[in-house]
DNA sequence: CCTACCGATCGGTAGG
DNA sequence: CCTACCGATCGGTAGG
């Protein structure tokens, strides 16, 4: 009943000014913040931002209802943290997979394939709670909150453009760069609505099919008409 | 201050039992229900289902807070009505556009083009508030509520399969039927996240680009290798 | 379809 | 990070 009866004599002797003393549960230190972000990502994804209460998030990490606001100014700030965290990992993952493919001398078709596969990892891999939340709850953010994350998004998209541009120049892709990217992203991101990772189609197969669908088959050995004119 | 002071003598004389007398505002009769559906569709789309209160919807049609529940059992029932209404119009629209194309002797490429364009109308035309709500808020429904609407969705998708199957057989589409449909729907439905109807790209142009991206260019006059083997 | 209302829940805060 | 709390809002209902 009386909280002070649980305190050790040493704690009672400590002056109450300055930072509050850490109880064992708090000792996890800096990653309590990360715990909140992870729990928020999972719940926002499962139930949506509006349908998730800050109490749900607190309970998921063993906190009381008011405590998330010690770490974040608002529920929206937590959402921003989820999206930033997600975009940073996504960007790192895409870049690492591209680097590896290029180191192995991949051609542009293989590079596109690698990037599509990497994007599917972003949507469906270990970090799967983060980017789907960003894609689903983007409109919840204020214009100002969007700006910071938009920089990361732009960087992510920028990696696709030169690859798509080269495939277009080779006659393998019949579209404008931006349009091709948006259509690819549409096909990929829409899997969030229907894809069952435990189902019949593996992510590798799915990737192959999307690339096959979108790329024009190479015109035997002869250069494409577009190349001949250039 | 006193509501009864606004009633005409004739109204005051009418007995209070049975159906309440209709004031001029109520005289619109049966389409008050449709008014609620239309307002709900618009608000659900603009703000999302959770962020829209039944009070918002009531106010949008000039009702008081409790009155929507005279027409609908619950907020979710209103959502179901929006989706059903939307899917029925969508289905009718797709079928009418397909019939017209076939009457004019369209080939399969032209038919696909017509269907993609019709789907963009569904997403961005006069009825634009309805299907986007269905796509966005599908998970809000209970399994039981989904079943009825799923039948309409299945009918809508069923129209695509034979067309895609023929294009695959002709070597114009490199994918399985279901996969091709899901990828096409992904590219189309994802426009909800980024397309600006007042922007540079018209829906006709967008349609052309998607069809060009996805269809293999015809192999001159020679039959495709796939056809030769069959 | 309105009036008047209820119980529940929610984001957030003061103070320690 | 907890306790205790506040004002606001919400879906829904009884009764007419």
Short mmCIF file of C-alpha atoms (C1' of nucleotides) in Angstrom, two decimals:
data_model
loop_
_atom_site.label_atom_id
_atom_site.label_comp_id
_atom_site.label_asym_id
_atom_site.label_seq_id
_atom_site.Cartn_x
_atom_site.Cartn_y
_atom_site.Cartn_z
CA UNK A 1 0.00 0.00 0.00
CA UNK A 2 2.66 2.45 1.03
CA UNK A 3 5.26 2.78 -1.69
CA UNK A 4 7.94 4.11 0.64
CA UNK A 5 7.90 0.89 2.64
CA UNK A 6 9.58 -0.81 -0.32
CA UNK A 7 12.54 1.53 -0.37
CA UNK A 8 15.83 0.49 1.16
CA UNK A 9 17.33 2.68 3.89
CA UNK A 10 20.01 3.84 1.47
CA UNK A 11 17.35 5.10 -0.92
CA UNK A 12 15.50 6.87 1.84
CA UNK A 13 18.70 8.60 2.88
CA UNK A 14 19.40 9.83 -0.63
CA UNK A 15 18.24 13.38 -1.25
CA UNK A 16 15.15 13.68 -3.48
CA UNK A 17 16.63 16.37 -5.73
CA UNK A 18 18.26 15.59 -9.06
CA UNK A 19 17.53 12.46 -11.09
CA UNK A 20 15.21 9.98 -9.45
CA UNK A 21 16.87 6.79 -8.16
CA UNK A 22 16.72 3.81 -10.48
CA UNK A 23 14.77 0.80 -9.29
CA UNK A 24 15.84 -2.62 -10.67
CA UNK A 25 13.13 -2.49 -13.32
CA UNK A 26 14.48 0.78 -14.62
CA UNK A 27 18.06 -0.41 -14.69
CA UNK A 28 17.75 -1.46 -18.34
CA UNK A 29 18.55 2.20 -18.88
CA UNK A 30 18.64 3.68 -22.33
CA UNK A 31 16.92 0.84 -24.14
CA UNK A 32 13.63 1.42 -22.36
CA UNK A 33 13.08 4.01 -25.04
CA UNK A 34 13.85 1.45 -27.71
CA UNK A 35 11.54 -1.02 -25.99
CA UNK A 36 8.73 1.47 -26.35
CA UNK A 37 9.51 2.01 -30.02
CA UNK A 38 9.51 -1.72 -30.71
CA UNK A 39 6.25 -2.31 -28.86
CA UNK A 40 4.64 0.69 -30.54
CA UNK A 41 5.71 -0.58 -33.96
CA UNK A 42 4.18 -3.96 -33.34
CA UNK A 43 0.91 -2.60 -31.95
CA UNK A 44 0.56 0.19 -34.50
CA UNK A 45 0.95 -2.42 -37.19
CA UNK A 46 -1.46 -4.91 -35.68
CA UNK A 47 -4.23 -2.56 -34.63
CA UNK A 48 -3.47 0.75 -36.31
CA UNK A 49 -2.32 4.01 -34.74
CA UNK A 50 -5.73 5.26 -33.62
CA UNK A 51 -6.86 1.95 -32.19
CA UNK A 52 -3.68 1.57 -30.13
CA UNK A 53 -3.71 3.40 -26.82
CA UNK A 54 -0.60 4.64 -25.10
CA UNK A 55 -1.74 2.38 -22.25
CA UNK A 56 -1.46 -0.64 -24.56
CA UNK A 57 2.10 0.32 -25.38
CA UNK A 58 3.00 0.95 -21.76
CA UNK A 59 1.57 -2.41 -20.71
CA UNK A 60 3.49 -4.19 -23.47
CA UNK A 61 6.78 -3.14 -21.88
CA UNK A 62 5.61 -3.38 -18.27
CA UNK A 63 5.13 0.32 -17.62
CA UNK A 64 2.21 2.22 -16.10
CA UNK A 65 -0.07 4.35 -18.19
CA UNK A 66 1.67 7.70 -17.78
CA UNK A 67 5.24 6.53 -18.19
CA UNK A 68 5.63 6.55 -21.98
CA UNK A 69 5.31 10.32 -21.73
CA UNK A 70 8.53 10.40 -19.73
CA UNK A 71 10.27 9.18 -22.90
CA UNK A 72 8.13 10.80 -25.61
CA UNK A 73 6.29 14.09 -25.73
CA UNK A 74 3.24 12.60 -27.37
CA UNK A 75 1.81 9.53 -29.02
CA UNK A 76 2.63 11.06 -32.39
CA UNK A 77 6.26 11.50 -31.38
CA UNK A 78 6.38 7.76 -30.77
CA UNK A 79 5.01 7.19 -34.25
CA UNK A 80 7.69 9.42 -35.72
CA UNK A 81 10.35 7.44 -33.87
CA UNK A 82 8.99 4.19 -35.27
CA UNK A 83 9.10 5.53 -38.81
CA UNK A 84 12.59 7.01 -38.50
CA UNK A 85 13.94 3.84 -36.99
CA UNK A 86 12.33 1.81 -39.76
CA UNK A 87 13.55 3.99 -42.61
CA UNK A 88 17.11 4.01 -41.31
CA UNK A 89 17.27 0.22 -41.12
CA UNK A 90 15.58 -0.08 -44.51
CA UNK A 91 18.09 2.26 -46.09
CA UNK A 92 21.04 0.45 -44.53
CA UNK A 93 19.68 -2.91 -45.67
CA UNK A 94 19.06 -1.82 -49.24
CA UNK A 95 22.52 -0.29 -49.48
CA UNK A 96 24.25 -3.34 -48.10
CA UNK A 97 22.45 -5.66 -50.50
CA UNK A 98 23.22 -3.40 -53.45
CA UNK A 99 26.88 -3.19 -52.51
CA UNK A 100 27.16 -6.93 -52.31
CA UNK A 101 25.49 -7.42 -55.68
CA UNK A 102 27.71 -4.85 -57.34
CA UNK A 103 30.81 -6.35 -55.74
CA UNK A 104 29.81 -9.63 -57.35
CA UNK A 105 29.49 -7.98 -60.74
CA UNK A 106 25.70 -8.14 -61.08
CA UNK A 107 24.19 -6.74 -64.25
CA UNK A 108 21.26 -4.35 -64.12
CA UNK A 109 18.62 -7.05 -64.23
CA UNK A 110 20.28 -8.88 -61.36
CA UNK A 111 20.67 -5.64 -59.48
CA UNK A 112 16.98 -4.85 -59.83
CA UNK A 113 16.18 -8.34 -58.67
CA UNK A 114 18.37 -7.84 -55.62
CA UNK A 115 16.68 -4.54 -54.81
CA UNK A 116 13.18 -5.95 -55.14
CA UNK A 117 14.18 -8.82 -52.88
CA UNK A 118 15.71 -6.41 -50.36
CA UNK A 119 12.52 -4.38 -50.34
CA UNK A 120 10.49 -7.49 -49.64
CA UNK A 121 12.80 -8.14 -46.70
CA UNK A 122 12.06 -4.65 -45.46
CA UNK A 123 8.35 -5.36 -45.63
CA UNK A 124 8.37 -8.95 -44.42
CA UNK A 125 11.66 -9.57 -42.60
CA UNK A 126 12.58 -9.26 -38.95
CA UNK A 127 11.95 -5.54 -38.98
CA UNK A 128 8.55 -6.02 -40.55
CA UNK A 129 6.62 -3.89 -38.10
CA UNK A 130 8.27 -0.60 -38.95
CA UNK A 131 7.92 0.28 -42.62
CA UNK A 132 4.36 -1.03 -42.90
CA UNK A 133 3.45 1.37 -40.11
CA UNK A 134 5.05 4.19 -42.04
CA UNK A 135 3.19 3.27 -45.21
CA UNK A 136 -0.10 2.85 -43.39
CA UNK A 137 -0.01 5.83 -41.03
CA UNK A 138 1.79 8.44 -43.09
CA UNK A 139 -1.21 10.74 -43.15
CA UNK A 140 -1.34 10.90 -39.36
CA UNK A 141 1.82 13.02 -39.28
CA UNK A 142 1.89 16.77 -39.56
CA UNK A 143 3.59 18.31 -42.56
CA UNK A 144 6.53 19.21 -40.36
CA UNK A 145 6.91 15.72 -38.97
CA UNK A 146 6.87 14.29 -42.47
CA UNK A 147 9.76 16.40 -43.64
CA UNK A 148 12.46 14.66 -41.62
CA UNK A 149 11.33 11.20 -42.64
CA UNK A 150 10.79 12.29 -46.22
CA UNK A 151 14.54 12.84 -46.52
CA UNK A 152 15.15 9.21 -45.69
CA UNK A 153 12.43 8.14 -48.09
CA UNK A 154 13.96 10.23 -50.84
CA UNK A 155 17.34 8.65 -50.25
CA UNK A 156 15.77 5.21 -50.43
CA UNK A 157 14.00 5.97 -53.68
CA UNK A 158 17.03 7.64 -55.19
CA UNK A 159 18.85 4.32 -55.23
CA UNK A 160 16.30 2.92 -57.66
CA UNK A 161 16.34 5.64 -60.27
CA UNK A 162 19.69 5.04 -62.00
CA UNK A 163 19.05 1.30 -62.18
CA UNK A 164 15.64 1.83 -63.72
CA UNK A 165 17.01 4.46 -66.08
CA UNK A 166 19.63 2.06 -67.43
CA UNK A 167 17.07 -0.70 -67.92
CA UNK A 168 14.88 1.75 -69.81
CA UNK A 169 17.83 2.75 -72.00
CA UNK A 170 18.45 -0.91 -72.71
CA UNK A 171 14.87 -1.35 -73.84
CA UNK A 172 14.13 -3.72 -70.97
CA UNK A 173 11.66 -1.41 -69.25
CA UNK A 174 8.92 0.47 -71.09
CA UNK A 175 8.05 3.44 -68.85
CA UNK A 176 9.34 6.68 -67.42
CA UNK A 177 11.70 6.28 -64.48
CA UNK A 178 9.41 7.77 -61.88
CA UNK A 179 6.40 5.94 -63.15
CA UNK A 180 8.23 2.62 -63.25
CA UNK A 181 9.40 3.12 -59.68
CA UNK A 182 5.94 4.00 -58.44
CA UNK A 183 4.39 1.01 -60.16
CA UNK A 184 7.04 -1.32 -58.77
CA UNK A 185 6.59 0.08 -55.29
CA UNK A 186 2.86 -0.30 -55.69
CA UNK A 187 3.13 -3.97 -56.58
CA UNK A 188 5.56 -4.57 -53.73
CA UNK A 189 3.89 -2.54 -51.01
CA UNK A 190 0.46 -3.86 -51.86
CA UNK A 191 1.63 -7.31 -50.76
CA UNK A 192 1.00 -5.97 -47.26
CA UNK A 193 -2.68 -6.36 -47.98
CA UNK A 194 -2.73 -9.95 -49.17
CA UNK A 195 0.60 -11.78 -49.00
CA UNK A 196 0.79 -14.70 -46.60
CA UNK A 197 4.42 -15.42 -45.70
CA UNK A 198 3.46 -18.91 -44.55
CA UNK A 199 1.68 -19.57 -47.83
CA UNK A 200 2.55 -21.24 -51.09
CA UNK A 201 4.64 -18.49 -52.68
CA UNK A 202 8.07 -17.80 -51.21
CA UNK A 203 9.53 -14.31 -51.33
CA UNK A 204 12.18 -15.46 -53.78
CA UNK A 205 9.54 -16.77 -56.16
CA UNK A 206 7.47 -13.65 -55.78
CA UNK A 207 10.49 -11.53 -56.59
CA UNK A 208 11.26 -13.55 -59.71
CA UNK A 209 7.70 -13.18 -60.93
CA UNK A 210 7.56 -9.43 -60.46
CA UNK A 211 10.85 -8.91 -62.28
CA UNK A 212 9.75 -11.21 -65.09
CA UNK A 213 6.45 -9.41 -65.38
CA UNK A 214 7.98 -5.99 -65.62
CA UNK A 215 11.09 -6.55 -67.70
CA UNK A 216 10.87 -6.96 -71.46
CA UNK A 217 12.51 -10.18 -72.57
CA UNK A 218 15.89 -9.52 -74.14
CA UNK A 219 15.60 -9.29 -77.95
CA UNK A 220 17.84 -12.27 -78.75
CA UNK A 221 21.22 -10.92 -79.76
CA UNK A 222 20.16 -7.95 -81.88
CA UNK A 223 20.15 -4.52 -80.26
CA UNK A 224 16.72 -3.10 -79.51
CA UNK A 225 15.16 -0.59 -81.89
CA UNK A 226 15.58 2.12 -79.26
CA UNK A 227 19.31 1.45 -79.12
CA UNK A 228 19.65 1.45 -82.89
CA UNK A 229 18.11 4.90 -83.17
CA UNK A 230 20.31 6.40 -80.43
CA UNK B 1 -35.65 28.04 -26.19
CA UNK B 2 -38.87 26.04 -26.22
CA UNK B 3 -38.92 23.62 -29.10
CA UNK B 4 -42.68 23.26 -29.15
CA UNK B 5 -43.08 26.97 -29.84
CA UNK B 6 -41.78 26.26 -33.36
CA UNK B 7 -44.52 23.80 -34.18
CA UNK B 8 -47.44 24.86 -36.32
CA UNK B 9 -50.95 24.51 -34.87
CA UNK B 10 -51.60 21.60 -37.23
CA UNK B 11 -48.61 19.75 -35.84
CA UNK B 12 -49.63 20.43 -32.28
CA UNK B 13 -53.08 19.06 -33.01
CA UNK B 14 -51.73 15.81 -34.44
CA UNK B 15 -51.63 12.97 -31.91
CA UNK B 16 -48.14 12.00 -30.64
CA UNK B 17 -48.58 8.25 -31.09
CA UNK B 18 -47.37 6.35 -34.12
CA UNK B 19 -44.65 7.67 -36.41
CA UNK B 20 -43.45 11.13 -35.50
CA UNK B 21 -44.57 13.90 -37.84
CA UNK B 22 -42.12 14.77 -40.56
CA UNK B 23 -40.67 18.25 -40.42
CA UNK B 24 -39.57 19.74 -43.74
CA UNK B 25 -35.94 18.70 -43.09
CA UNK B 26 -36.97 15.07 -42.73
CA UNK B 27 -39.14 15.05 -45.79
CA UNK B 28 -36.28 13.78 -47.97
CA UNK B 29 -37.54 10.42 -46.74
CA UNK B 30 -35.73 7.25 -47.72
CA UNK B 31 -32.57 8.86 -48.98
CA UNK B 32 -31.59 10.07 -45.52
CA UNK B 33 -30.01 6.67 -45.20
CA UNK B 34 -28.13 7.19 -48.45
CA UNK B 35 -27.11 10.66 -47.27
CA UNK B 36 -25.48 9.08 -44.25
CA UNK B 37 -23.66 6.54 -46.41
CA UNK B 38 -22.34 9.25 -48.69
CA UNK B 39 -21.20 11.44 -45.82
CA UNK B 40 -19.62 8.49 -44.05
CA UNK B 41 -17.74 7.49 -47.20
CA UNK B 42 -16.30 10.97 -47.59
CA UNK B 43 -15.30 11.31 -43.94
CA UNK B 44 -13.96 7.79 -43.59
CA UNK B 45 -11.79 8.43 -46.59
CA UNK B 46 -10.57 11.84 -45.47
CA UNK B 47 -9.89 11.07 -41.83
CA UNK B 48 -10.05 7.31 -41.49
CA UNK B 49 -12.68 5.19 -39.77
CA UNK B 50 -11.38 5.52 -36.23
CA UNK B 51 -10.80 9.25 -36.44
CA UNK B 52 -14.31 9.90 -37.72
CA UNK B 53 -16.97 10.13 -35.04
CA UNK B 54 -20.58 9.29 -35.61
CA UNK B 55 -21.19 12.88 -34.52
CA UNK B 56 -19.12 14.10 -37.48
CA UNK B 57 -21.26 12.06 -39.83
CA UNK B 58 -24.49 13.22 -38.24
CA UNK B 59 -23.43 16.85 -38.46
CA UNK B 60 -22.47 16.44 -42.13
CA UNK B 61 -26.09 15.64 -42.99
CA UNK B 62 -27.67 17.99 -40.45
CA UNK B 63 -28.64 15.40 -37.88
CA UNK B 64 -28.09 15.30 -34.12
CA UNK B 65 -25.57 12.99 -32.55
CA UNK B 66 -27.83 10.06 -31.79
CA UNK B 67 -29.77 9.97 -35.02
CA UNK B 68 -27.48 7.90 -37.23
CA UNK B 69 -28.31 5.00 -34.93
CA UNK B 70 -31.92 5.23 -36.03
CA UNK B 71 -30.70 4.18 -39.50
CA UNK B 72 -27.75 1.93 -38.62
CA UNK B 73 -27.16 -0.40 -35.72
CA UNK B 74 -23.57 0.65 -35.27
CA UNK B 75 -20.74 2.66 -36.73
CA UNK B 76 -19.38 -0.53 -38.26
CA UNK B 77 -22.69 -1.24 -39.98
CA UNK B 78 -22.32 2.14 -41.67
CA UNK B 79 -18.87 1.12 -42.84
CA UNK B 80 -20.25 -2.10 -44.27
CA UNK B 81 -22.90 -0.14 -46.13
CA UNK B 82 -20.24 2.13 -47.63
CA UNK B 83 -18.23 -0.82 -48.86
CA UNK B 84 -21.20 -2.70 -50.29
CA UNK B 85 -22.44 0.37 -52.07
CA UNK B 86 -18.95 0.99 -53.46
CA UNK B 87 -18.37 -2.56 -54.66
CA UNK B 88 -21.74 -2.73 -56.38
CA UNK B 89 -21.08 0.44 -58.36
CA UNK B 90 -17.55 -0.67 -59.13
CA UNK B 91 -18.76 -3.99 -60.43
CA UNK B 92 -21.43 -2.37 -62.56
CA UNK B 93 -18.95 0.11 -63.98
CA UNK B 94 -16.34 -2.49 -64.85
CA UNK B 95 -18.93 -4.68 -66.55
CA UNK B 96 -20.38 -1.84 -68.58
CA UNK B 97 -16.95 -0.77 -69.80
CA UNK B 98 -15.99 -4.33 -70.69
CA UNK B 99 -19.23 -4.88 -72.58
CA UNK B 100 -18.69 -1.75 -74.59
CA UNK B 101 -15.12 -2.70 -75.48
CA UNK B 102 -16.13 -6.19 -76.51
CA UNK B 103 -19.01 -4.84 -78.56
CA UNK B 104 -16.47 -2.73 -80.41
CA UNK B 105 -14.32 -5.79 -81.11
CA UNK B 106 -11.42 -4.95 -78.80
CA UNK B 107 -8.52 -7.38 -78.70
CA UNK B 108 -7.14 -8.61 -75.39
CA UNK B 109 -4.60 -5.83 -75.05
CA UNK B 110 -7.29 -3.23 -75.64
CA UNK B 111 -9.59 -5.02 -73.25
CA UNK B 112 -6.97 -4.99 -70.51
CA UNK B 113 -6.41 -1.33 -71.17
CA UNK B 114 -10.12 -0.67 -70.80
CA UNK B 115 -10.26 -2.58 -67.54
CA UNK B 116 -7.28 -0.77 -66.06
CA UNK B 117 -8.84 2.51 -67.03
CA UNK B 118 -12.16 1.47 -65.53
CA UNK B 119 -10.45 0.55 -62.30
CA UNK B 120 -8.80 3.96 -62.17
CA UNK B 121 -12.25 5.47 -62.53
CA UNK B 122 -13.39 3.42 -59.59
CA UNK B 123 -10.52 4.78 -57.53
CA UNK B 124 -10.53 8.36 -58.77
CA UNK B 125 -13.91 9.04 -60.38
CA UNK B 126 -17.11 10.46 -58.98
CA UNK B 127 -17.51 7.54 -56.62
CA UNK B 128 -13.96 7.90 -55.37
CA UNK B 129 -14.79 7.89 -51.68
CA UNK B 130 -16.11 4.36 -51.54
CA UNK B 131 -13.59 1.80 -52.75
CA UNK B 132 -10.61 3.54 -51.17
CA UNK B 133 -12.44 3.23 -47.85
CA UNK B 134 -12.89 -0.46 -48.47
CA UNK B 135 -9.22 -0.92 -49.33
CA UNK B 136 -8.09 1.13 -46.37
CA UNK B 137 -10.45 -0.11 -43.65
CA UNK B 138 -10.90 -3.75 -44.61
CA UNK B 139 -9.32 -4.99 -41.39
CA UNK B 140 -11.86 -3.11 -39.27
CA UNK B 141 -14.57 -5.56 -40.30
CA UNK B 142 -15.31 -8.78 -38.53
CA UNK B 143 -14.81 -12.03 -40.43
CA UNK B 144 -18.56 -12.30 -40.82
CA UNK B 145 -18.95 -8.79 -42.16
CA UNK B 146 -16.22 -9.43 -44.69
CA UNK B 147 -17.93 -12.44 -46.17
CA UNK B 148 -20.75 -10.58 -47.85
CA UNK B 149 -18.49 -8.00 -49.40
CA UNK B 150 -15.93 -10.63 -50.35
CA UNK B 151 -18.44 -12.10 -52.77
CA UNK B 152 -18.60 -8.83 -54.64
CA UNK B 153 -14.82 -8.56 -54.58
CA UNK B 154 -14.49 -12.06 -55.97
CA UNK B 155 -16.87 -11.25 -58.80
CA UNK B 156 -14.86 -8.14 -59.60
CA UNK B 157 -11.59 -10.02 -59.70
CA UNK B 158 -13.07 -12.90 -61.67
CA UNK B 159 -13.53 -10.59 -64.65
CA UNK B 160 -9.79 -10.11 -64.89
CA UNK B 161 -8.65 -13.71 -64.88
CA UNK B 162 -9.66 -14.90 -68.37
CA UNK B 163 -8.24 -11.77 -69.97
CA UNK B 164 -4.94 -12.19 -68.17
CA UNK B 165 -4.90 -15.90 -68.96
CA UNK B 166 -5.26 -15.22 -72.69
CA UNK B 167 -2.48 -12.61 -72.63
CA UNK B 168 -0.23 -15.10 -70.86
CA UNK B 169 -1.04 -17.74 -73.48
CA UNK B 170 -0.13 -15.22 -76.18
CA UNK B 171 3.23 -14.62 -74.54
CA UNK B 172 2.34 -11.02 -73.78
CA UNK B 173 2.34 -11.45 -70.01
CA UNK B 174 5.06 -13.33 -68.13
CA UNK B 175 3.45 -14.41 -64.83
CA UNK B 176 0.83 -16.63 -63.31
CA UNK B 177 -2.73 -15.34 -63.59
CA UNK B 178 -3.26 -14.69 -59.90
CA UNK B 179 0.14 -13.14 -59.46
CA UNK B 180 -0.29 -10.88 -62.46
CA UNK B 181 -3.64 -9.72 -61.15
CA UNK B 182 -2.30 -9.00 -57.70
CA UNK B 183 0.65 -7.08 -59.09
CA UNK B 184 -1.60 -5.05 -61.37
CA UNK B 185 -3.98 -4.30 -58.54
CA UNK B 186 -1.02 -3.32 -56.40
CA UNK B 187 0.24 -0.82 -58.95
CA UNK B 188 -3.26 0.59 -59.44
CA UNK B 189 -4.41 0.70 -55.83
CA UNK B 190 -1.15 2.15 -54.63
CA UNK B 191 -1.91 5.28 -56.63
CA UNK B 192 -4.17 6.13 -53.70
CA UNK B 193 -1.02 6.94 -51.76
CA UNK B 194 0.65 9.28 -54.20
CA UNK B 195 -1.35 10.12 -57.32
CA UNK B 196 -2.44 13.72 -57.71
CA UNK B 197 -5.42 13.93 -60.09
CA UNK B 198 -4.73 17.62 -60.63
CA UNK B 199 -1.08 16.89 -61.48
CA UNK B 200 0.89 16.38 -64.62
CA UNK B 201 -0.12 12.81 -65.44
CA UNK B 202 -3.66 12.21 -66.65
CA UNK B 203 -5.40 8.93 -65.90
CA UNK B 204 -5.31 7.99 -69.59
CA UNK B 205 -1.54 8.46 -69.69
CA UNK B 206 -1.08 6.56 -66.48
CA UNK B 207 -3.12 3.69 -67.86
CA UNK B 208 -1.06 3.56 -71.04
CA UNK B 209 2.15 3.46 -69.06
CA UNK B 210 1.07 0.65 -66.80
CA UNK B 211 -0.11 -1.48 -69.69
CA UNK B 212 3.11 -0.80 -71.61
CA UNK B 213 5.20 -1.66 -68.58
CA UNK B 214 3.49 -4.96 -67.98
CA UNK B 215 2.88 -6.29 -71.48
CA UNK B 216 5.70 -7.84 -73.48
CA UNK B 217 6.03 -6.13 -76.83
CA UNK B 218 4.61 -8.29 -79.63
CA UNK B 219 7.30 -10.41 -81.26
CA UNK B 220 7.00 -8.92 -84.75
CA UNK B 221 5.16 -11.41 -86.94
CA UNK B 222 6.78 -14.64 -85.76
CA UNK B 223 4.95 -16.69 -83.15
CA UNK B 224 6.51 -16.59 -79.70
CA UNK B 225 8.74 -19.50 -78.57
CA UNK B 226 6.08 -20.48 -76.08
CA UNK B 227 3.49 -20.78 -78.84
CA UNK B 228 5.82 -22.80 -81.04
CA UNK B 229 6.29 -25.41 -78.33
CA UNK B 230 2.58 -25.73 -77.58
"C1'" DC C 1 -35.37 11.74 -35.75
"C1'" DC C 2 -34.36 14.65 -31.26
"C1'" DT C 3 -33.22 15.18 -26.18
"C1'" DA C 4 -30.70 13.92 -22.59
"C1'" DC C 5 -27.77 10.98 -20.92
"C1'" DC C 6 -24.35 7.01 -19.50
"C1'" DG C 7 -20.19 4.34 -18.93
"C1'" DA C 8 -15.88 3.75 -20.87
"C1'" DT C 9 -11.74 5.18 -22.69
"C1'" DC C 10 -8.22 8.20 -24.00
"C1'" DG C 11 -3.98 11.46 -24.26
"C1'" DG C 12 -1.68 13.87 -21.29
"C1'" DT C 13 0.02 16.17 -16.74
"C1'" DA C 14 1.59 17.45 -11.77
"C1'" DG C 15 4.29 16.07 -8.38
"C1'" DG C 16 7.27 13.19 -6.47
"C1'" DC D 1 9.23 5.97 -13.85
"C1'" DC D 2 4.80 5.71 -10.68
"C1'" DT D 3 0.43 7.67 -8.56
"C1'" DA D 4 -3.49 9.97 -9.07
"C1'" DC D 5 -5.95 12.57 -11.74
"C1'" DC D 6 -8.36 15.77 -15.38
"C1'" DG D 7 -11.03 17.29 -19.29
"C1'" DA D 8 -12.59 15.73 -23.52
"C1'" DT D 9 -14.59 12.63 -26.52
"C1'" DC D 10 -16.86 8.67 -28.02
"C1'" DG D 11 -20.39 4.89 -29.31
"C1'" DG D 12 -24.56 3.93 -28.09
"C1'" DT D 13 -29.39 4.01 -25.69
"C1'" DA D 14 -34.15 5.21 -23.51
"C1'" DG D 15 -38.00 7.51 -24.29
"C1'" DG D 16 -40.70 10.19 -26.84
#
